[in-house]
């Protein structure tokens, strides 16, 4: 991971400058790994390293870390010491017996050893696990280390609750705090175990980015078999080893106070103190010093998986007693009720408590606390001997609203085991499908089962809802095919029969989306009907095919940014987190289109954070983040986000967003001048678009980029064919933005063929179109194409003028320059002068010894295209063969080096 590599470089650099560095971080933050990397880097220069360490079992033994030093001390170093100092070393190494040496003698012996060794080599002394060192060892080491500065370099790994850096290394030692892993770094670790992106996000959230916990959980999951994308199993069992080590040294009162805090929904400091009694503050201080919690007005765990782990390792009786204690200490009636009920087994739950628990669920729901509502409803509805199916259905719905796929599955499981009526099971299954979000394509079998149960119950509203979810899932995985459309139309018919205005409007809107992708002329009328049919409040925004969101998407497709912004304003603020996901995503794309990169990136970061918190599908948010980076970040970061989005979308069986991410990836690679990889991505997009049945070129605007990549590869016939087909579709549907992009790409085709007049006319038209539409970045791209055109016309002044104007556009927007980067060393290759970009690529591959077939495969063109390019290259460079071309390269390379 690049961030960790930079941290190692920082530590190494500070060691060389300051001579003493303390790496500080809680348990599991990777202090030992950093020490390992720094020591390896130090040794790579041929310099010696001595590692000192200890363990909990050694903490009571005196001077254990000194054994590591004296064991590897060279004979010529110990030979400089006095007889009494060598005898002291023998005592530490247990070579001799006798009384313990005077501590002052030990201090001087260690100091003399370090100074003598430091005169012979550039020694690094690295001390690890210093929180396990005994006081005697710390005293001797601190004395010697502080006085050996200049003779040796000192590196120590310290915990916040351990010894202080200035005590063991000196007052001017540099302290470097280890950060947690970022979400991207956690994902990089987890992905090495072939674990899905959605699970990687869960692991990051559960661990708080603690490197040790991230690694341990990922490794344990991999050993037990990679989880499914929508797997909701608890993560704490997979972190058992790390958590056991972390908690091992804590006293019983600390474990008790941690259990109390873990069982409290809102662990206020006051409640924990009242429950734990007089020992609370001391126990909390120890827990905070160990890095397990942060204590302020509340007791917050450093990572959710720590809370889960504490609950998992506690006995059933300990949990029961803790709940009873908390019931006494709780402030509110609902909290008291919760703890009293949780202290009982399901079979012991008295019937008279059920109405109170149901009321508590309702109150939590009204406060917007849907997770808490689901927990109350599950507790009340799952009573052994008399389950309340209505409460379990309500729990599933609350879980879906909160984005808690795991709780929704729990409610469904209880309904299945209690053999609830088909209608109740169908409702819970629909909640599970909705909780899956963009992963709905993975649970179409659940939707199909819900349809069967709804049909058995003869519930038209449920039948309609099931058809709607099936249509949504099929559209994600298969696009605009007939099966998805048939289910959407069936949902419309059954909703009308049931008098369900909300589902009827959603079905109409989803039908409009499917027909829009097919290029059907009736899509706009369908959307108008959906907007007119739906209830005044718009219904639930989480429902597939929500008319309001469909209207926003249509406005973006029609390049009407003002209308899209107005519609988004009308839909917000979102009533729950699941709604905020898509509102934020649409907002990101809106600001990116308008060239407002800073705002787009800010909202993209909020979107990614919310996605991780909810455990939602990361594919669409990664795609939005990639678009934001193109508008206001870096091309490299955009490419990384696009690759992450592609992986996540493929895992979710979301073919539509996989195509979107591939388009961003291909365009970015094109801008980075990686023509072969860009063509590979964009040709895959072309295949997916055909497979999905998408006829509207505005839905995935890849055609112009594919044509530009084909021009760069020298395949003008294929580029022209691509543009002709896309232009026909764009003209039929009136897609102004698409047509302007096609004009830009068509101009590049004309320029490559030497047809400068038509190229200039097309660029002028494209610039006017993007100006009217309010797309500054696209207008900047046109200016870059104009600069390329003027260069080909040998008008350097005009080329420079267009280039400067383009740079000003991108600079004002805060966006990276959308221009293919020139390969480093172009100026040192005079033999390339006069060749087009495509010809340069072919020539460079020839000089690498590749044959025509290999070159064609690398550039995704035909062998005939390569042969034609070689003919032009030979003519321009006045050579007749590959041998003469290689000779020219060697000659010019020699001149350039001179």
PDB file of N, CA, C and O in Angstrom, residues 357-405:
ATOM      1  N   UNK A 357     -43.030  -3.808  24.134  1.00  0.00           N
ATOM      2  CA  UNK A 357     -41.930  -3.862  23.165  1.00  0.00           C
ATOM      3  C   UNK A 357     -42.392  -3.347  21.797  1.00  0.00           C
ATOM      4  O   UNK A 357     -41.641  -2.648  21.098  1.00  0.00           O
ATOM      5  N   UNK A 358     -43.610  -3.708  21.400  1.00  0.00           N
ATOM      6  CA  UNK A 358     -44.152  -3.228  20.118  1.00  0.00           C
ATOM      7  C   UNK A 358     -44.283  -1.712  20.141  1.00  0.00           C
ATOM      8  O   UNK A 358     -43.976  -1.031  19.146  1.00  0.00           O
ATOM      9  N   UNK A 359     -44.747  -1.172  21.253  1.00  0.00           N
ATOM     10  CA  UNK A 359     -44.863   0.290  21.372  1.00  0.00           C
ATOM     11  C   UNK A 359     -43.487   0.948  21.301  1.00  0.00           C
ATOM     12  O   UNK A 359     -43.330   2.023  20.704  1.00  0.00           O
ATOM     13  N   UNK A 360     -42.479   0.314  21.913  1.00  0.00           N
ATOM     14  CA  UNK A 360     -41.117   0.864  21.869  1.00  0.00           C
ATOM     15  C   UNK A 360     -40.585   0.867  20.438  1.00  0.00           C
ATOM     16  O   UNK A 360     -39.892   1.804  20.018  1.00  0.00           O
ATOM     17  N   UNK A 361     -40.928  -0.191  19.680  1.00  0.00           N
ATOM     18  CA  UNK A 361     -40.513  -0.240  18.271  1.00  0.00           C
ATOM     19  C   UNK A 361     -41.159   0.891  17.489  1.00  0.00           C
ATOM     20  O   UNK A 361     -40.512   1.561  16.669  1.00  0.00           O
ATOM     21  N   UNK A 362     -42.444   1.129  17.735  1.00  0.00           N
ATOM     22  CA  UNK A 362     -43.150   2.213  17.052  1.00  0.00           C
ATOM     23  C   UNK A 362     -42.541   3.568  17.390  1.00  0.00           C
ATOM     24  O   UNK A 362     -42.340   4.417  16.514  1.00  0.00           O
ATOM     25  N   UNK A 363     -42.242   3.774  18.677  1.00  0.00           N
ATOM     26  CA  UNK A 363     -41.647   5.048  19.090  1.00  0.00           C
ATOM     27  C   UNK A 363     -40.285   5.255  18.437  1.00  0.00           C
ATOM     28  O   UNK A 363     -39.956   6.361  17.984  1.00  0.00           O
ATOM     29  N   UNK A 364     -39.463   4.209  18.371  1.00  0.00           N
ATOM     30  CA  UNK A 364     -38.149   4.318  17.735  1.00  0.00           C
ATOM     31  C   UNK A 364     -38.294   4.626  16.248  1.00  0.00           C
ATOM     32  O   UNK A 364     -37.552   5.431  15.677  1.00  0.00           O
ATOM     33  N   UNK A 365     -39.286   3.994  15.619  1.00  0.00           N
ATOM     34  CA  UNK A 365     -39.537   4.226  14.192  1.00  0.00           C
ATOM     35  C   UNK A 365     -39.921   5.679  13.949  1.00  0.00           C
ATOM     36  O   UNK A 365     -39.463   6.314  12.999  1.00  0.00           O
ATOM     37  N   UNK A 366     -40.774   6.210  14.810  1.00  0.00           N
ATOM     38  CA  UNK A 366     -41.212   7.599  14.658  1.00  0.00           C
ATOM     39  C   UNK A 366     -40.068   8.585  14.876  1.00  0.00           C
ATOM     40  O   UNK A 366     -40.074   9.685  14.329  1.00  0.00           O
ATOM     41  N   UNK A 367     -39.075   8.186  15.677  1.00  0.00           N
ATOM     42  CA  UNK A 367     -37.886   9.028  15.871  1.00  0.00           C
ATOM     43  C   UNK A 367     -36.887   8.889  14.731  1.00  0.00           C
ATOM     44  O   UNK A 367     -35.869   9.579  14.704  1.00  0.00           O
ATOM     45  N   UNK A 368     -37.174   7.982  13.797  1.00  0.00           N
ATOM     46  CA  UNK A 368     -36.247   7.745  12.693  1.00  0.00           C
ATOM     47  C   UNK A 368     -35.141   6.776  13.036  1.00  0.00           C
ATOM     48  O   UNK A 368     -34.198   6.605  12.267  1.00  0.00           O
ATOM     49  N   UNK A 369     -35.238   6.098  14.186  1.00  0.00           N
ATOM     50  CA  UNK A 369     -34.219   5.132  14.614  1.00  0.00           C
ATOM     51  C   UNK A 369     -34.654   3.738  14.159  1.00  0.00           C
ATOM     52  O   UNK A 369     -35.118   2.903  14.938  1.00  0.00           O
ATOM     53  N   UNK A 370     -34.485   3.464  12.867  1.00  0.00           N
ATOM     54  CA  UNK A 370     -35.056   2.256  12.284  1.00  0.00           C
ATOM     55  C   UNK A 370     -34.300   0.995  12.701  1.00  0.00           C
ATOM     56  O   UNK A 370     -34.916  -0.080  12.816  1.00  0.00           O
ATOM     57  N   UNK A 371     -33.008   1.085  12.924  1.00  0.00           N
ATOM     58  CA  UNK A 371     -32.294  -0.094  13.413  1.00  0.00           C
ATOM     59  C   UNK A 371     -32.816  -0.495  14.788  1.00  0.00           C
ATOM     60  O   UNK A 371     -33.069  -1.679  15.063  1.00  0.00           O
ATOM     61  N   UNK A 372     -32.979   0.500  15.665  1.00  0.00           N
ATOM     62  CA  UNK A 372     -33.494   0.219  17.004  1.00  0.00           C
ATOM     63  C   UNK A 372     -34.928  -0.322  16.924  1.00  0.00           C
ATOM     64  O   UNK A 372     -35.299  -1.242  17.664  1.00  0.00           O
ATOM     65  N   UNK A 373     -35.726   0.234  16.021  1.00  0.00           N
ATOM     66  CA  UNK A 373     -37.095  -0.254  15.849  1.00  0.00           C
ATOM     67  C   UNK A 373     -37.091  -1.715  15.419  1.00  0.00           C
ATOM     68  O   UNK A 373     -37.895  -2.531  15.915  1.00  0.00           O
ATOM     69  N   UNK A 374     -36.200  -2.061  14.486  1.00  0.00           N
ATOM     70  CA  UNK A 374     -36.113  -3.452  14.022  1.00  0.00           C
ATOM     71  C   UNK A 374     -35.701  -4.377  15.162  1.00  0.00           C
ATOM     72  O   UNK A 374     -36.230  -5.493  15.302  1.00  0.00           O
ATOM     73  N   UNK A 375     -34.787  -3.933  16.011  1.00  0.00           N
ATOM     74  CA  UNK A 375     -34.333  -4.773  17.129  1.00  0.00           C
ATOM     75  C   UNK A 375     -35.458  -4.998  18.134  1.00  0.00           C
ATOM     76  O   UNK A 375     -35.653  -6.116  18.628  1.00  0.00           O
ATOM     77  N   UNK A 376     -36.203  -3.953  18.458  1.00  0.00           N
ATOM     78  CA  UNK A 376     -37.338  -4.114  19.362  1.00  0.00           C
ATOM     79  C   UNK A 376     -38.379  -5.057  18.761  1.00  0.00           C
ATOM     80  O   UNK A 376     -38.918  -5.938  19.453  1.00  0.00           O
ATOM     81  N   UNK A 377     -38.674  -4.870  17.494  1.00  0.00           N
ATOM     82  CA  UNK A 377     -39.697  -5.703  16.850  1.00  0.00           C
ATOM     83  C   UNK A 377     -39.248  -7.160  16.758  1.00  0.00           C
ATOM     84  O   UNK A 377     -40.058  -8.077  16.932  1.00  0.00           O
ATOM     85  N   UNK A 378     -37.964  -7.395  16.494  1.00  0.00           N
ATOM     86  CA  UNK A 378     -37.454  -8.765  16.457  1.00  0.00           C
ATOM     87  C   UNK A 378     -37.561  -9.418  17.831  1.00  0.00           C
ATOM     88  O   UNK A 378     -37.912 -10.596  17.957  1.00  0.00           O
ATOM     89  N   UNK A 379     -37.230  -8.644  18.853  1.00  0.00           N
ATOM     90  CA  UNK A 379     -37.292  -9.174  20.212  1.00  0.00           C
ATOM     91  C   UNK A 379     -38.721  -9.545  20.579  1.00  0.00           C
ATOM     92  O   UNK A 379     -38.990 -10.614  21.150  1.00  0.00           O
ATOM     93  N   UNK A 380     -39.673  -8.675  20.222  1.00  0.00           N
ATOM     94  CA  UNK A 380     -41.076  -8.935  20.553  1.00  0.00           C
ATOM     95  C   UNK A 380     -41.683  -9.998  19.651  1.00  0.00           C
ATOM     96  O   UNK A 380     -42.444 -10.863  20.105  1.00  0.00           O
ATOM     97  N   UNK A 381     -41.350  -9.960  18.369  1.00  0.00           N
ATOM     98  CA  UNK A 381     -41.977 -10.872  17.415  1.00  0.00           C
ATOM     99  C   UNK A 381     -41.447 -12.280  17.473  1.00  0.00           C
ATOM    100  O   UNK A 381     -42.117 -13.222  17.022  1.00  0.00           O
ATOM    101  N   UNK A 382     -40.236 -12.471  18.024  1.00  0.00           N
ATOM    102  CA  UNK A 382     -39.633 -13.799  18.015  1.00  0.00           C
ATOM    103  C   UNK A 382     -39.903 -14.618  19.251  1.00  0.00           C
ATOM    104  O   UNK A 382     -39.221 -15.613  19.497  1.00  0.00           O
ATOM    105  N   UNK A 383     -40.862 -14.226  20.061  1.00  0.00           N
ATOM    106  CA  UNK A 383     -41.162 -14.944  21.300  1.00  0.00           C
ATOM    107  C   UNK A 383     -41.519 -16.398  21.003  1.00  0.00           C
ATOM    108  O   UNK A 383     -42.389 -16.698  20.193  1.00  0.00           O
ATOM    109  N   UNK A 384     -40.815 -17.312  21.688  1.00  0.00           N
ATOM    110  CA  UNK A 384     -41.052 -18.740  21.495  1.00  0.00           C
ATOM    111  C   UNK A 384     -42.468 -19.099  21.966  1.00  0.00           C
ATOM    112  O   UNK A 384     -42.901 -18.692  23.031  1.00  0.00           O
ATOM    113  N   UNK A 385     -43.156 -19.864  21.142  1.00  0.00           N
ATOM    114  CA  UNK A 385     -44.487 -20.324  21.521  1.00  0.00           C
ATOM    115  C   UNK A 385     -45.594 -19.447  20.987  1.00  0.00           C
ATOM    116  O   UNK A 385     -46.731 -19.899  20.871  1.00  0.00           O
ATOM    117  N   UNK A 386     -45.285 -18.191  20.677  1.00  0.00           N
ATOM    118  CA  UNK A 386     -46.338 -17.326  20.167  1.00  0.00           C
ATOM    119  C   UNK A 386     -45.774 -16.181  19.368  1.00  0.00           C
ATOM    120  O   UNK A 386     -45.936 -15.016  19.743  1.00  0.00           O
ATOM    121  N   UNK A 387     -45.064 -16.471  18.271  1.00  0.00           N
ATOM    122  CA  UNK A 387     -44.444 -15.397  17.492  1.00  0.00           C
ATOM    123  C   UNK A 387     -45.480 -14.465  16.900  1.00  0.00           C
ATOM    124  O   UNK A 387     -46.560 -14.896  16.479  1.00  0.00           O
ATOM    125  N   UNK A 388     -45.149 -13.189  16.862  1.00  0.00           N
ATOM    126  CA  UNK A 388     -46.012 -12.166  16.266  1.00  0.00           C
ATOM    127  C   UNK A 388     -45.493 -11.871  14.863  1.00  0.00           C
ATOM    128  O   UNK A 388     -44.498 -11.164  14.675  1.00  0.00           O
ATOM    129  N   UNK A 389     -46.148 -12.436  13.865  1.00  0.00           N
ATOM    130  CA  UNK A 389     -45.679 -12.287  12.492  1.00  0.00           C
ATOM    131  C   UNK A 389     -45.747 -10.837  12.027  1.00  0.00           C
ATOM    132  O   UNK A 389     -44.904 -10.400  11.231  1.00  0.00           O
ATOM    133  N   UNK A 390     -46.734 -10.091  12.512  1.00  0.00           N
ATOM    134  CA  UNK A 390     -46.833  -8.692  12.094  1.00  0.00           C
ATOM    135  C   UNK A 390     -45.624  -7.891  12.578  1.00  0.00           C
ATOM    136  O   UNK A 390     -45.125  -7.013  11.871  1.00  0.00           O
ATOM    137  N   UNK A 391     -45.119  -8.229  13.766  1.00  0.00           N
ATOM    138  CA  UNK A 391     -43.946  -7.527  14.283  1.00  0.00           C
ATOM    139  C   UNK A 391     -42.682  -7.936  13.529  1.00  0.00           C
ATOM    140  O   UNK A 391     -41.792  -7.110  13.306  1.00  0.00           O
ATOM    141  N   UNK A 392     -42.595  -9.185  13.136  1.00  0.00           N
ATOM    142  CA  UNK A 392     -41.426  -9.629  12.366  1.00  0.00           C
ATOM    143  C   UNK A 392     -41.408  -8.979  10.976  1.00  0.00           C
ATOM    144  O   UNK A 392     -40.346  -8.616  10.462  1.00  0.00           O
ATOM    145  N   UNK A 393     -42.582  -8.826  10.365  1.00  0.00           N
ATOM    146  CA  UNK A 393     -42.663  -8.121   9.081  1.00  0.00           C
ATOM    147  C   UNK A 393     -42.242  -6.664   9.259  1.00  0.00           C
ATOM    148  O   UNK A 393     -41.485  -6.109   8.458  1.00  0.00           O
ATOM    149  N   UNK A 394     -42.725  -6.035  10.338  1.00  0.00           N
ATOM    150  CA  UNK A 394     -42.331  -4.648  10.619  1.00  0.00           C
ATOM    151  C   UNK A 394     -40.827  -4.551  10.851  1.00  0.00           C
ATOM    152  O   UNK A 394     -40.178  -3.586  10.419  1.00  0.00           O
ATOM    153  N   UNK A 395     -40.257  -5.567  11.524  1.00  0.00           N
ATOM    154  CA  UNK A 395     -38.803  -5.574  11.746  1.00  0.00           C
ATOM    155  C   UNK A 395     -38.059  -5.639  10.422  1.00  0.00           C
ATOM    156  O   UNK A 395     -37.040  -4.949  10.223  1.00  0.00           O
ATOM    157  N   UNK A 396     -38.539  -6.466   9.500  1.00  0.00           N
ATOM    158  CA  UNK A 396     -37.891  -6.571   8.184  1.00  0.00           C
ATOM    159  C   UNK A 396     -37.941  -5.241   7.443  1.00  0.00           C
ATOM    160  O   UNK A 396     -36.956  -4.813   6.826  1.00  0.00           O
ATOM    161  N   UNK A 397     -39.085  -4.566   7.523  1.00  0.00           N
ATOM    162  CA  UNK A 397     -39.207  -3.272   6.837  1.00  0.00           C
ATOM    163  C   UNK A 397     -38.303  -2.215   7.464  1.00  0.00           C
ATOM    164  O   UNK A 397     -37.672  -1.420   6.762  1.00  0.00           O
ATOM    165  N   UNK A 398     -38.247  -2.192   8.799  1.00  0.00           N
ATOM    166  CA  UNK A 398     -37.360  -1.233   9.452  1.00  0.00           C
ATOM    167  C   UNK A 398     -35.900  -1.528   9.114  1.00  0.00           C
ATOM    168  O   UNK A 398     -35.096  -0.607   8.905  1.00  0.00           O
ATOM    169  N   UNK A 399     -35.553  -2.804   9.075  1.00  0.00           N
ATOM    170  CA  UNK A 399     -34.179  -3.177   8.731  1.00  0.00           C
ATOM    171  C   UNK A 399     -33.839  -2.719   7.315  1.00  0.00           C
ATOM    172  O   UNK A 399     -32.743  -2.215   7.051  1.00  0.00           O
ATOM    173  N   UNK A 400     -34.790  -2.884   6.412  1.00  0.00           N
ATOM    174  CA  UNK A 400     -34.557  -2.424   5.025  1.00  0.00           C
ATOM    175  C   UNK A 400     -34.367  -0.911   4.970  1.00  0.00           C
ATOM    176  O   UNK A 400     -33.480  -0.403   4.284  1.00  0.00           O
ATOM    177  N   UNK A 401     -35.194  -0.179   5.718  1.00  0.00           N
ATOM    178  CA  UNK A 401     -35.072   1.276   5.742  1.00  0.00           C
ATOM    179  C   UNK A 401     -33.709   1.701   6.280  1.00  0.00           C
ATOM    180  O   UNK A 401     -33.107   2.666   5.793  1.00  0.00           O
ATOM    181  N   UNK A 402     -33.214   0.960   7.281  1.00  0.00           N
ATOM    182  CA  UNK A 402     -31.911   1.284   7.875  1.00  0.00           C
ATOM    183  C   UNK A 402     -30.754   0.754   7.048  1.00  0.00           C
ATOM    184  O   UNK A 402     -29.595   1.015   7.377  1.00  0.00           O
ATOM    185  N   UNK A 403     -31.050  -0.004   5.988  1.00  0.00           N
ATOM    186  CA  UNK A 403     -29.972  -0.584   5.185  1.00  0.00           C
ATOM    187  C   UNK A 403     -29.323  -1.768   5.865  1.00  0.00           C
ATOM    188  O   UNK A 403     -28.188  -2.118   5.552  1.00  0.00           O
ATOM    189  N   UNK A 404     -30.025  -2.422   6.800  1.00  0.00           N
ATOM    190  CA  UNK A 404     -29.470  -3.555   7.552  1.00  0.00           C
ATOM    191  C   UNK A 404     -29.941  -4.870   6.933  1.00  0.00           C
ATOM    192  O   UNK A 404     -30.936  -5.463   7.342  1.00  0.00           O
ATOM    193  N   UNK A 405     -29.213  -5.308   5.928  1.00  0.00           N
ATOM    194  CA  UNK A 405     -29.533  -6.561   5.240  1.00  0.00           C
ATOM    195  C   UNK A 405     -29.541  -7.727   6.223  1.00  0.00           C
ATOM    196  O   UNK A 405     -30.375  -8.636   6.114  1.00  0.00           O
TER     197      UNK A 405
END
